[in-house]
PDB file of C-alpha atoms in Angstrom:
ATOM      1  CA  MET A   1      12.521  -5.313  21.153  1.00 35.00           C
ATOM      2  CA  PHE A   2       9.036  -3.942  21.541  1.00 36.00           C
ATOM      3  CA  LEU A   3       7.331  -1.067  19.794  1.00 37.00           C
ATOM      4  CA  SER A   4       7.583   1.145  22.885  1.00 34.00           C
ATOM      5  CA  ASP A   5      11.347   0.735  22.880  1.00 36.00           C
ATOM      6  CA  ILE A   6      11.764   2.622  19.599  1.00 33.00           C
ATOM      7  CA  CYS A   7       8.702   4.898  19.455  1.00 36.00           C
ATOM      8  CA  ASP A   8       9.326   8.485  20.380  1.00 35.00           C
ATOM      9  CA  PRO A   9       5.869  10.150  20.642  1.00 32.00           C
ATOM     10  CA  THR A  10       7.417  13.578  20.142  1.00 34.00           C
ATOM     11  CA  ARG A  11       8.998  12.679  16.837  1.00 35.00           C
ATOM     12  CA  LEU A  12       7.120  13.755  13.663  1.00 38.00           C
ATOM     13  CA  PRO A  13       7.352  10.877  11.182  1.00 40.00           C
ATOM     14  CA  ARG A  14       9.147  11.778   7.962  1.00 40.00           C
ATOM     15  CA  LYS A  15       9.031  10.669   4.365  1.00 45.00           C
ATOM     16  CA  HIS A  16      12.027   8.511   3.508  1.00 44.00           C
ATOM     17  CA  GLN A  17      14.475   9.858   1.012  1.00 42.00           C
ATOM     18  CA  SER A  18      13.055   8.068  -2.014  1.00 46.00           C
ATOM     19  CA  GLU A  19       9.650   9.680  -1.399  1.00 48.00           C
ATOM     20  CA  LEU A  20      11.069  13.210  -1.599  1.00 47.00           C
ATOM     21  CA  THR A  21      11.222  15.307  -4.698  1.00 47.00           C
ATOM     22  CA  GLU A  22      14.674  16.463  -5.812  1.00 43.00           C
ATOM     23  CA  GLU A  23      13.965  19.944  -4.420  1.00 44.00           C
ATOM     24  CA  GLU A  24      12.848  18.483  -1.050  1.00 42.00           C
ATOM     25  CA  GLN A  25      16.016  16.363  -0.933  1.00 41.00           C
ATOM     26  CA  GLN A  26      18.187  19.435  -1.425  1.00 36.00           C
ATOM     27  CA  GLN A  27      16.284  21.389   1.257  1.00 36.00           C
ATOM     28  CA  SER A  28      16.220  18.591   3.799  1.00 35.00           C
ATOM     29  CA  GLY A  29      19.957  17.936   3.790  1.00 35.00           C
ATOM     30  CA  ASP A  30      19.113  14.517   5.295  1.00 39.00           C
ATOM     31  CA  LYS A  31      20.335  11.807   2.926  1.00 43.00           C
ATOM     32  CA  ASP A  32      20.448   8.889   5.366  1.00 50.00           C
ATOM     33  CA  ILE A  33      16.879   8.206   6.437  1.00 57.00           C
ATOM     34  CA  GLY A  34      14.598   5.469   5.157  1.00 65.00           C
ATOM     35  CA  ARG A  35      15.729   2.902   2.609  1.00 74.00           C
ATOM     36  CA  ARG A  36      17.205   2.809  -0.884  1.00 76.00           C
ATOM     37  CA  PRO A  37      14.736   2.408  -3.794  1.00 72.00           C
ATOM     38  CA  PRO A  38      15.026  -0.998  -5.506  1.00 75.00           C
ATOM     39  CA  THR A  39      16.396  -1.502  -8.964  1.00 81.00           C
ATOM     40  CA  ILE A  40      13.409  -2.404 -11.111  1.00 84.00           C
ATOM     41  CA  ASP A  41      13.460  -3.138 -14.839  1.00 85.00           C
ATOM     42  CA  SER A  42      10.257  -5.141 -15.409  1.00 91.00           C
ATOM     43  CA  ILE A  43       6.679  -5.496 -14.184  1.00 96.00           C
ATOM     44  CA  GLU A  44       4.416  -8.568 -13.927  1.00 96.00           C
ATOM     45  CA  PHE A  45       1.207  -8.715 -15.947  1.00 96.00           C
ATOM     46  CA  LEU A  46      -1.467 -10.443 -13.856  1.00 97.00           C
ATOM     47  CA  TYR A  47      -4.294 -10.283 -16.380  1.00 96.00           C
ATOM     48  CA  VAL A  48      -4.748  -8.995 -19.910  1.00 93.00           C
ATOM     49  CA  ASP A  49      -7.460  -9.194 -22.552  1.00 91.00           C
ATOM     50  CA  GLY A  50      -8.855  -6.829 -25.124  1.00 88.00           C
ATOM     51  CA  GLU A  51     -10.314  -4.453 -22.536  1.00 92.00           C
ATOM     52  CA  TYR A  52      -8.347  -4.692 -19.314  1.00 94.00           C
ATOM     53  CA  LEU A  53      -4.776  -4.925 -18.082  1.00 95.00           C
ATOM     54  CA  ALA A  54      -3.864  -5.736 -14.489  1.00 97.00           C
ATOM     55  CA  VAL A  55      -0.277  -5.531 -13.206  1.00 97.00           C
ATOM     56  CA  ASN A  56       1.597  -6.312 -10.002  1.00 98.00           C
ATOM     57  CA  LYS A  57       3.071  -2.943  -8.997  1.00 98.00           C
ATOM     58  CA  PRO A  58       6.500  -3.250  -7.295  1.00 96.00           C
ATOM     59  CA  ALA A  59       6.998  -1.531  -3.989  1.00 96.00           C
ATOM     60  CA  ASP A  60       8.800   1.835  -3.999  1.00 94.00           C
ATOM     61  CA  VAL A  61       7.920   2.648  -7.616  1.00 95.00           C
ATOM     62  CA  ARG A  62       5.986   5.786  -8.572  1.00 94.00           C
ATOM     63  CA  MET A  63       2.891   5.571 -10.762  1.00 95.00           C
ATOM     64  CA  ASP A  64       4.102   8.137 -13.306  1.00 93.00           C
ATOM     65  CA  GLY A  65       6.039  11.355 -13.622  1.00 92.00           C
ATOM     66  CA  ASP A  66       9.484  12.501 -14.736  1.00 90.00           C
ATOM     67  CA  PHE A  67      11.439   9.703 -13.074  1.00 89.00           C
ATOM     68  CA  ASP A  68      13.653   6.937 -14.477  1.00 89.00           C
ATOM     69  CA  VAL A  69      11.359   4.145 -13.266  1.00 92.00           C
ATOM     70  CA  THR A  70       7.571   4.437 -13.073  1.00 94.00           C
ATOM     71  CA  VAL A  71       4.673   2.016 -13.439  1.00 96.00           C
ATOM     72  CA  ALA A  72       3.659   3.760 -16.646  1.00 94.00           C
ATOM     73  CA  LYS A  73       7.146   3.396 -18.192  1.00 94.00           C
ATOM     74  CA  LEU A  74       7.507  -0.240 -17.112  1.00 95.00           C
ATOM     75  CA  VAL A  75       4.101  -1.100 -18.605  1.00 95.00           C
ATOM     76  CA  ASP A  76       4.767   0.735 -21.879  1.00 92.00           C
ATOM     77  CA  ARG A  77       8.123  -0.991 -22.221  1.00 91.00           C
ATOM     78  CA  LYS A  78       6.626  -4.464 -21.654  1.00 91.00           C
ATOM     79  CA  LEU A  79       3.720  -3.795 -24.005  1.00 88.00           C
ATOM     80  CA  GLY A  80       6.273  -3.063 -26.673  1.00 79.00           C
ATOM     81  CA  PHE A  81       7.340  -6.705 -26.551  1.00 69.00           C
ATOM     82  CA  GLN A  82       3.813  -8.127 -26.017  1.00 69.00           C
ATOM     83  CA  ASP A  83       2.072  -9.471 -29.118  1.00 65.00           C
ATOM     84  CA  GLY A  84      -1.661  -9.079 -29.566  1.00 64.00           C
ATOM     85  CA  VAL A  85      -2.273  -6.368 -26.973  1.00 72.00           C
ATOM     86  CA  LYS A  86      -3.781  -3.238 -28.432  1.00 75.00           C
ATOM     87  CA  GLY A  87      -4.757   0.062 -26.780  1.00 80.00           C
ATOM     88  CA  LYS A  88      -3.064   2.373 -24.320  1.00 87.00           C
ATOM     89  CA  PRO A  89      -3.466   1.514 -20.596  1.00 93.00           C
ATOM     90  CA  ARG A  90      -5.466   4.046 -18.628  1.00 95.00           C
ATOM     91  CA  PHE A  91      -5.039   3.431 -14.889  1.00 96.00           C
ATOM     92  CA  VAL A  92      -8.156   4.587 -13.036  1.00 94.00           C
ATOM     93  CA  HIS A  93      -6.817   4.133  -9.500  1.00 96.00           C
ATOM     94  CA  ARG A  94      -3.478   4.435  -7.763  1.00 95.00           C
ATOM     95  CA  LEU A  95      -1.373   2.796  -5.090  1.00 96.00           C
ATOM     96  CA  ASP A  96       0.960   4.667  -2.744  1.00 95.00           C
ATOM     97  CA  TYR A  97       4.572   4.808  -3.809  1.00 94.00           C
ATOM     98  CA  ALA A  98       5.619   2.305  -1.174  1.00 95.00           C
ATOM     99  CA  THR A  99       2.687  -0.120  -1.664  1.00 97.00           C
ATOM    100  CA  SER A 100       2.869  -3.134  -3.993  1.00 98.00           C
ATOM    101  CA  GLY A 101       0.169  -5.191  -5.617  1.00 98.00           C
ATOM    102  CA  VAL A 102      -2.778  -5.195  -8.013  1.00 98.00           C
ATOM    103  CA  LEU A 103      -3.393  -2.257 -10.331  1.00 98.00           C
ATOM    104  CA  ILE A 104      -5.981  -2.419 -13.072  1.00 97.00           C
ATOM    105  CA  ALA A 105      -6.244  -0.296 -16.224  1.00 96.00           C
ATOM    106  CA  GLY A 106      -8.625  -0.023 -19.117  1.00 96.00           C
ATOM    107  CA  LEU A 107      -7.135  -0.586 -22.574  1.00 94.00           C
ATOM    108  CA  THR A 108      -9.929   1.321 -24.323  1.00 94.00           C
ATOM    109  CA  GLU A 109     -11.637   4.580 -23.583  1.00 94.00           C
ATOM    110  CA  GLN A 110     -14.873   2.697 -22.901  1.00 95.00           C
ATOM    111  CA  SER A 111     -13.401   0.143 -20.510  1.00 95.00           C
ATOM    112  CA  ALA A 112     -11.444   2.798 -18.647  1.00 96.00           C
ATOM    113  CA  SER A 113     -14.602   4.898 -18.256  1.00 97.00           C
ATOM    114  CA  TYR A 114     -16.486   1.854 -16.967  1.00 96.00           C
ATOM    115  CA  LEU A 115     -13.733   0.995 -14.439  1.00 96.00           C
ATOM    116  CA  ALA A 116     -13.611   4.615 -13.273  1.00 97.00           C
ATOM    117  CA  LYS A 117     -17.344   4.522 -12.672  1.00 96.00           C
ATOM    118  CA  LEU A 118     -17.050   1.372 -10.609  1.00 96.00           C
ATOM    119  CA  PHE A 119     -14.314   2.883  -8.408  1.00 96.00           C
ATOM    120  CA  ARG A 120     -16.208   6.155  -8.079  1.00 95.00           C
ATOM    121  CA  GLU A 121     -19.345   4.296  -6.936  1.00 94.00           C
ATOM    122  CA  ARG A 122     -17.304   2.088  -4.577  1.00 94.00           C
ATOM    123  CA  ARG A 123     -18.331  -1.089  -6.389  1.00 94.00           C
ATOM    124  CA  VAL A 124     -14.799  -2.482  -6.520  1.00 96.00           C
ATOM    125  CA  GLU A 125     -13.752  -4.723  -3.630  1.00 97.00           C
ATOM    126  CA  LYS A 126     -10.131  -4.405  -2.523  1.00 98.00           C
ATOM    127  CA  PHE A 127      -8.186  -6.635  -0.135  1.00 98.00           C
ATOM    128  CA  TYR A 128      -4.741  -5.831   1.248  1.00 98.00           C
ATOM    129  CA  LEU A 129      -2.189  -7.802   3.229  1.00 98.00           C
ATOM    130  CA  ALA A 130      -0.015  -6.050   5.776  1.00 98.00           C
ATOM    131  CA  LEU A 131       2.552  -6.797   8.446  1.00 97.00           C
ATOM    132  CA  VAL A 132       1.991  -4.516  11.436  1.00 97.00           C
ATOM    133  CA  HIS A 133       3.920  -3.884  14.642  1.00 96.00           C
ATOM    134  CA  GLY A 134       2.546  -5.464  17.795  1.00 96.00           C
ATOM    135  CA  TRP A 135      -0.066  -8.198  18.291  1.00 95.00           C
ATOM    136  CA  THR A 136      -3.520  -6.996  17.404  1.00 96.00           C
ATOM    137  CA  PRO A 137      -6.740  -8.334  18.950  1.00 95.00           C
ATOM    138  CA  SER A 138      -7.214 -11.923  17.767  1.00 94.00           C
ATOM    139  CA  THR A 139     -10.641 -11.205  16.278  1.00 95.00           C
ATOM    140  CA  ARG A 140     -11.645  -8.966  13.394  1.00 96.00           C
ATOM    141  CA  PHE A 141     -12.358  -5.313  14.133  1.00 97.00           C
ATOM    142  CA  VAL A 142     -13.583  -2.278  12.178  1.00 98.00           C
ATOM    143  CA  MET A 143     -12.001   1.203  12.201  1.00 98.00           C
ATOM    144  CA  GLU A 144     -14.159   4.170  11.382  1.00 98.00           C
ATOM    145  CA  GLU A 145     -12.047   7.113  12.583  1.00 98.00           C
ATOM    146  CA  ARG A 146     -12.390  10.111  10.307  1.00 98.00           C
ATOM    147  CA  ILE A 147      -9.301  11.154   8.306  1.00 98.00           C
ATOM    148  CA  ALA A 148      -8.109  14.686   7.506  1.00 97.00           C
ATOM    149  CA  ASN A 149      -4.992  16.460   6.197  1.00 96.00           C
ATOM    150  CA  HIS A 150      -2.266  16.738   8.800  1.00 96.00           C
ATOM    151  CA  PRO A 151      -2.276  20.278  10.334  1.00 94.00           C
ATOM    152  CA  VAL A 152       1.523  20.634  10.049  1.00 93.00           C
ATOM    153  CA  ASP A 153       2.922  18.197   7.453  1.00 92.00           C
ATOM    154  CA  GLY A 154       1.264  18.688   4.075  1.00 89.00           C
ATOM    155  CA  PHE A 155       2.243  15.188   2.926  1.00 92.00           C
ATOM    156  CA  MET A 156       0.670  13.356   5.825  1.00 95.00           C
ATOM    157  CA  MET A 157      -2.881  12.519   6.839  1.00 97.00           C
ATOM    158  CA  THR A 158      -4.223  12.144  10.397  1.00 97.00           C
ATOM    159  CA  VAL A 159      -7.263  11.061  12.365  1.00 98.00           C
ATOM    160  CA  ASP A 160      -9.445  14.057  13.173  1.00 97.00           C
ATOM    161  CA  MET A 161     -13.017  13.381  14.233  1.00 97.00           C
ATOM    162  CA  VAL A 162     -13.990  17.043  13.683  1.00 97.00           C
ATOM    163  CA  ARG A 163     -12.293  18.008  10.406  1.00 96.00           C
ATOM    164  CA  GLY A 164     -11.939  14.578   8.919  1.00 97.00           C
ATOM    165  CA  LYS A 165     -13.908  12.795   6.210  1.00 97.00           C
ATOM    166  CA  SER A 166     -15.599   9.462   6.902  1.00 98.00           C
ATOM    167  CA  ALA A 167     -13.396   6.420   6.488  1.00 98.00           C
ATOM    168  CA  LYS A 168     -13.968   2.724   7.170  1.00 98.00           C
ATOM    169  CA  THR A 169     -11.486  -0.191   7.252  1.00 98.00           C
ATOM    170  CA  GLU A 170     -12.047  -3.783   8.313  1.00 98.00           C
ATOM    171  CA  CYS A 171      -9.043  -5.594   9.861  1.00 98.00           C
ATOM    172  CA  ILE A 172      -8.842  -9.388  10.062  1.00 97.00           C
ATOM    173  CA  PRO A 173      -5.798 -10.774  11.926  1.00 97.00           C
ATOM    174  CA  LEU A 174      -4.240 -13.789  10.169  1.00 97.00           C
ATOM    175  CA  SER A 175      -1.205 -14.751  12.253  1.00 96.00           C
ATOM    176  CA  PHE A 176       1.102 -13.594  15.041  1.00 96.00           C
ATOM    177  CA  GLY A 177       4.883 -13.692  14.677  1.00 95.00           C
ATOM    178  CA  ILE A 178       8.194 -11.904  14.993  1.00 94.00           C
ATOM    179  CA  TYR A 179      10.026  -9.800  12.441  1.00 93.00           C
ATOM    180  CA  GLY A 180      13.822  -9.811  12.123  1.00 85.00           C
ATOM    181  CA  ASP A 181      14.396 -11.079  15.675  1.00 79.00           C
ATOM    182  CA  GLN A 182      13.318  -7.603  16.823  1.00 79.00           C
ATOM    183  CA  TYR A 183       9.626  -6.881  16.717  1.00 88.00           C
ATOM    184  CA  LEU A 184       6.406  -8.660  17.542  1.00 95.00           C
ATOM    185  CA  VAL A 185       4.175  -8.445  14.459  1.00 96.00           C
ATOM    186  CA  THR A 186       0.773  -9.456  13.169  1.00 97.00           C
ATOM    187  CA  LYS A 187      -0.067 -10.305   9.591  1.00 98.00           C
ATOM    188  CA  VAL A 188      -3.481  -8.844   8.800  1.00 98.00           C
ATOM    189  CA  LEU A 189      -6.001  -8.680   6.003  1.00 98.00           C
ATOM    190  CA  LEU A 190      -7.320  -5.162   5.435  1.00 98.00           C
ATOM    191  CA  LYS A 191     -10.466  -4.278   3.527  1.00 98.00           C
ATOM    192  CA  PRO A 192     -11.107  -0.585   2.877  1.00 98.00           C
ATOM    193  CA  PHE A 193     -14.708   0.484   2.324  1.00 97.00           C
ATOM    194  CA  THR A 194     -13.666   4.073   1.492  1.00 96.00           C
ATOM    195  CA  GLY A 195     -10.663   5.443  -0.336  1.00 94.00           C
ATOM    196  CA  ARG A 196      -9.115   8.180   1.752  1.00 96.00           C
ATOM    197  CA  ARG A 197      -5.467   9.010   1.147  1.00 96.00           C
ATOM    198  CA  HIS A 198      -3.172   6.795   3.241  1.00 97.00           C
ATOM    199  CA  GLN A 199      -6.293   5.331   4.890  1.00 98.00           C
ATOM    200  CA  LEU A 200      -4.957   1.909   5.877  1.00 98.00           C
ATOM    201  CA  ARG A 201      -1.677   3.346   7.113  1.00 98.00           C
ATOM    202  CA  VAL A 202      -3.371   6.049   9.190  1.00 98.00           C
ATOM    203  CA  HIS A 203      -5.977   3.745  10.690  1.00 98.00           C
ATOM    204  CA  MET A 204      -3.451   1.127  11.738  1.00 98.00           C
ATOM    205  CA  LYS A 205      -1.079   3.757  13.157  1.00 97.00           C
ATOM    206  CA  PHE A 206      -3.935   5.337  15.153  1.00 97.00           C
ATOM    207  CA  ARG A 207      -4.845   1.958  16.650  1.00 97.00           C
ATOM    208  CA  GLY A 208      -1.256   1.439  17.745  1.00 97.00           C
ATOM    209  CA  PHE A 209      -0.222  -1.013  15.020  1.00 97.00           C
ATOM    210  CA  PRO A 210       1.878   0.909  12.434  1.00 97.00           C
ATOM    211  CA  ILE A 211       2.791  -0.974   9.305  1.00 97.00           C
ATOM    212  CA  VAL A 212       6.285  -2.399   9.262  1.00 96.00           C
ATOM    213  CA  GLY A 213       8.546  -0.328   7.024  1.00 94.00           C
ATOM    214  CA  ASP A 214       6.176   2.673   6.764  1.00 95.00           C
ATOM    215  CA  ALA A 215       8.661   5.530   6.700  1.00 91.00           C
ATOM    216  CA  THR A 216       5.920   8.188   6.997  1.00 93.00           C
ATOM    217  CA  TYR A 217       3.720   6.833   9.819  1.00 94.00           C
ATOM    218  CA  GLY A 218       5.904   4.091  11.255  1.00 89.00           C
ATOM    219  CA  VAL A 219       8.758   3.928  13.737  1.00 82.00           C
ATOM    220  CA  ASP A 220      11.291   1.584  12.191  1.00 85.00           C
ATOM    221  CA  SER A 221      12.765   3.524   9.241  1.00 78.00           C
ATOM    222  CA  VAL A 222      14.841   6.103  11.053  1.00 80.00           C
ATOM    223  CA  TYR A 223      18.108   4.187  11.184  1.00 80.00           C
ATOM    224  CA  GLY A 224      19.309   4.737   7.601  1.00 81.00           C
ATOM    225  CA  PRO A 225      19.359   2.679   4.415  1.00 81.00           C
ATOM    226  CA  ASP A 226      22.429   0.668   5.347  1.00 81.00           C
ATOM    227  CA  ASP A 227      21.223  -0.379   8.804  1.00 84.00           C
ATOM    228  CA  SER A 228      20.001  -3.957   9.205  1.00 82.00           C
ATOM    229  CA  ARG A 229      17.115  -2.706  11.342  1.00 82.00           C
ATOM    230  CA  THR A 230      15.620  -0.813   8.413  1.00 87.00           C
ATOM    231  CA  PRO A 231      12.966  -2.926   6.646  1.00 92.00           C
ATOM    232  CA  PRO A 232      13.610  -3.370   2.910  1.00 91.00           C
ATOM    233  CA  ARG A 233      10.107  -2.140   2.027  1.00 94.00           C
ATOM    234  CA  MET A 234       6.779  -1.113   3.515  1.00 96.00           C
ATOM    235  CA  MET A 235       4.897  -4.305   4.301  1.00 97.00           C
ATOM    236  CA  LEU A 236       1.594  -3.338   2.631  1.00 98.00           C
ATOM    237  CA  HIS A 237       0.418  -5.235  -0.439  1.00 98.00           C
ATOM    238  CA  ALA A 238      -2.727  -4.870  -2.570  1.00 98.00           C
ATOM    239  CA  TRP A 239      -3.535  -8.564  -2.653  1.00 98.00           C
ATOM    240  CA  LYS A 240      -6.838  -9.015  -4.414  1.00 98.00           C
ATOM    241  CA  LEU A 241      -9.256  -6.944  -6.468  1.00 97.00           C
ATOM    242  CA  LYS A 242     -12.799  -7.796  -7.572  1.00 97.00           C
ATOM    243  CA  VAL A 243     -14.517  -5.938 -10.383  1.00 96.00           C
ATOM    244  CA  LEU A 244     -17.819  -6.594 -12.095  1.00 92.00           C
ATOM    245  CA  ARG A 245     -18.042  -7.224 -15.843  1.00 88.00           C
ATOM    246  CA  GLY A 246     -21.801  -7.277 -16.326  1.00 82.00           C
ATOM    247  CA  GLU A 247     -22.956 -10.277 -14.319  1.00 85.00           C
ATOM    248  CA  GLU A 248     -19.462 -11.776 -14.163  1.00 91.00           C
ATOM    249  CA  GLU A 249     -17.007 -11.238 -11.315  1.00 94.00           C
ATOM    250  CA  LEU A 250     -13.401 -10.729 -12.304  1.00 95.00           C
ATOM    251  CA  TRP A 251     -10.988 -11.547  -9.497  1.00 97.00           C
ATOM    252  CA  ILE A 252      -7.328 -10.550  -9.824  1.00 98.00           C
ATOM    253  CA  GLU A 253      -4.672 -11.612  -7.315  1.00 98.00           C
ATOM    254  CA  ALA A 254      -1.047 -10.585  -6.876  1.00 98.00           C
ATOM    255  CA  PRO A 255       1.137 -13.200  -5.134  1.00 97.00           C
ATOM    256  CA  ASP A 256       1.696 -12.595  -1.428  1.00 97.00           C
ATOM    257  CA  PRO A 257       5.235 -11.178  -0.933  1.00 97.00           C
ATOM    258  CA  LEU A 258       4.950 -11.098   2.897  1.00 96.00           C
ATOM    259  CA  GLU A 259       4.932 -14.852   3.504  1.00 90.00           C
ATOM    260  CA  THR A 260       8.686 -15.082   4.007  1.00 89.00           C
ATOM    261  CA  CYS A 261       9.130 -11.730   5.727  1.00 90.00           C
ATOM    262  CA  PHE A 262       8.546 -12.894   9.277  1.00 92.00           C
ATOM    263  CA  VAL A 263       8.546 -15.956  11.521  1.00 91.00           C
ATOM    264  CA  GLU A 264       4.994 -17.096  12.229  1.00 90.00           C
ATOM    265  CA  PHE A 265       4.167 -18.204  15.759  1.00 85.00           C
ATOM    266  CA  ALA A 266       0.456 -18.830  15.536  1.00 85.00           C
ATOM    267  CA  ASN A 267      -2.115 -18.856  12.736  1.00 87.00           C
ATOM    268  CA  ILE A 268      -5.293 -17.155  13.931  1.00 82.00           C
ATOM    269  CA  VAL A 269      -7.426 -16.998  10.826  1.00 71.00           C
ATOM    270  CA  GLU A 270     -11.087 -16.986  11.759  1.00 57.00           C
ATOM    271  CA  SER A 271     -13.247 -19.787  10.421  1.00 45.00           C
TER     272      SER A 271
END
């Protein structure tokens, strides 16, 4: 099955049920779109010292808020059993609900302030892995389409070269393959140079390569949570993060969860 077989250009993409607030769920009356949130009771610590804490955020888990499972609650719970770690984590950046991967926090007011300054000045390098529908060009390309709020759906973003703010994403194709005996897919490395909301998802959708499992911008999460065609998660993962500590570079990596999600046909990593 090809992307064109399931893509209805007149259909406005929707948030899947687990992205909706309780009030939105009651108003929508649509309980059978998207996928079921996973059952999560722990979170992996990738790096910890006296100043910084980095974790591997699970997919489909909110950062914080009045919910049973959030990143903040998972971290606090694990810190309660962690000897020698002092301070309260202050996360200075976020990942979308459906995105997994590296998150870094300061454990002191000073380290959190320093990290926030690095992010604000765009001095943090971020690298994402994604599985996208279709076969992209085999060489790297850069997307600089401007991104704005969607004119109809307040949750979504869209490409708008007039109203939009500048945005830049580099895409490096890694391998071609097939997902679930249904879709041609490409595994890509994405590097954002700006931090617009939903930037990677909007850029890839605009170029015709929506991310597999993206219930908001994609085309494969409309069958319902119990349908085998519905991907178990959005295939977008914050893979690596580089921050500066004085003259030292601190690299943090979250293991690649996409390796076993598709059958690879050809590795096309550029030398």
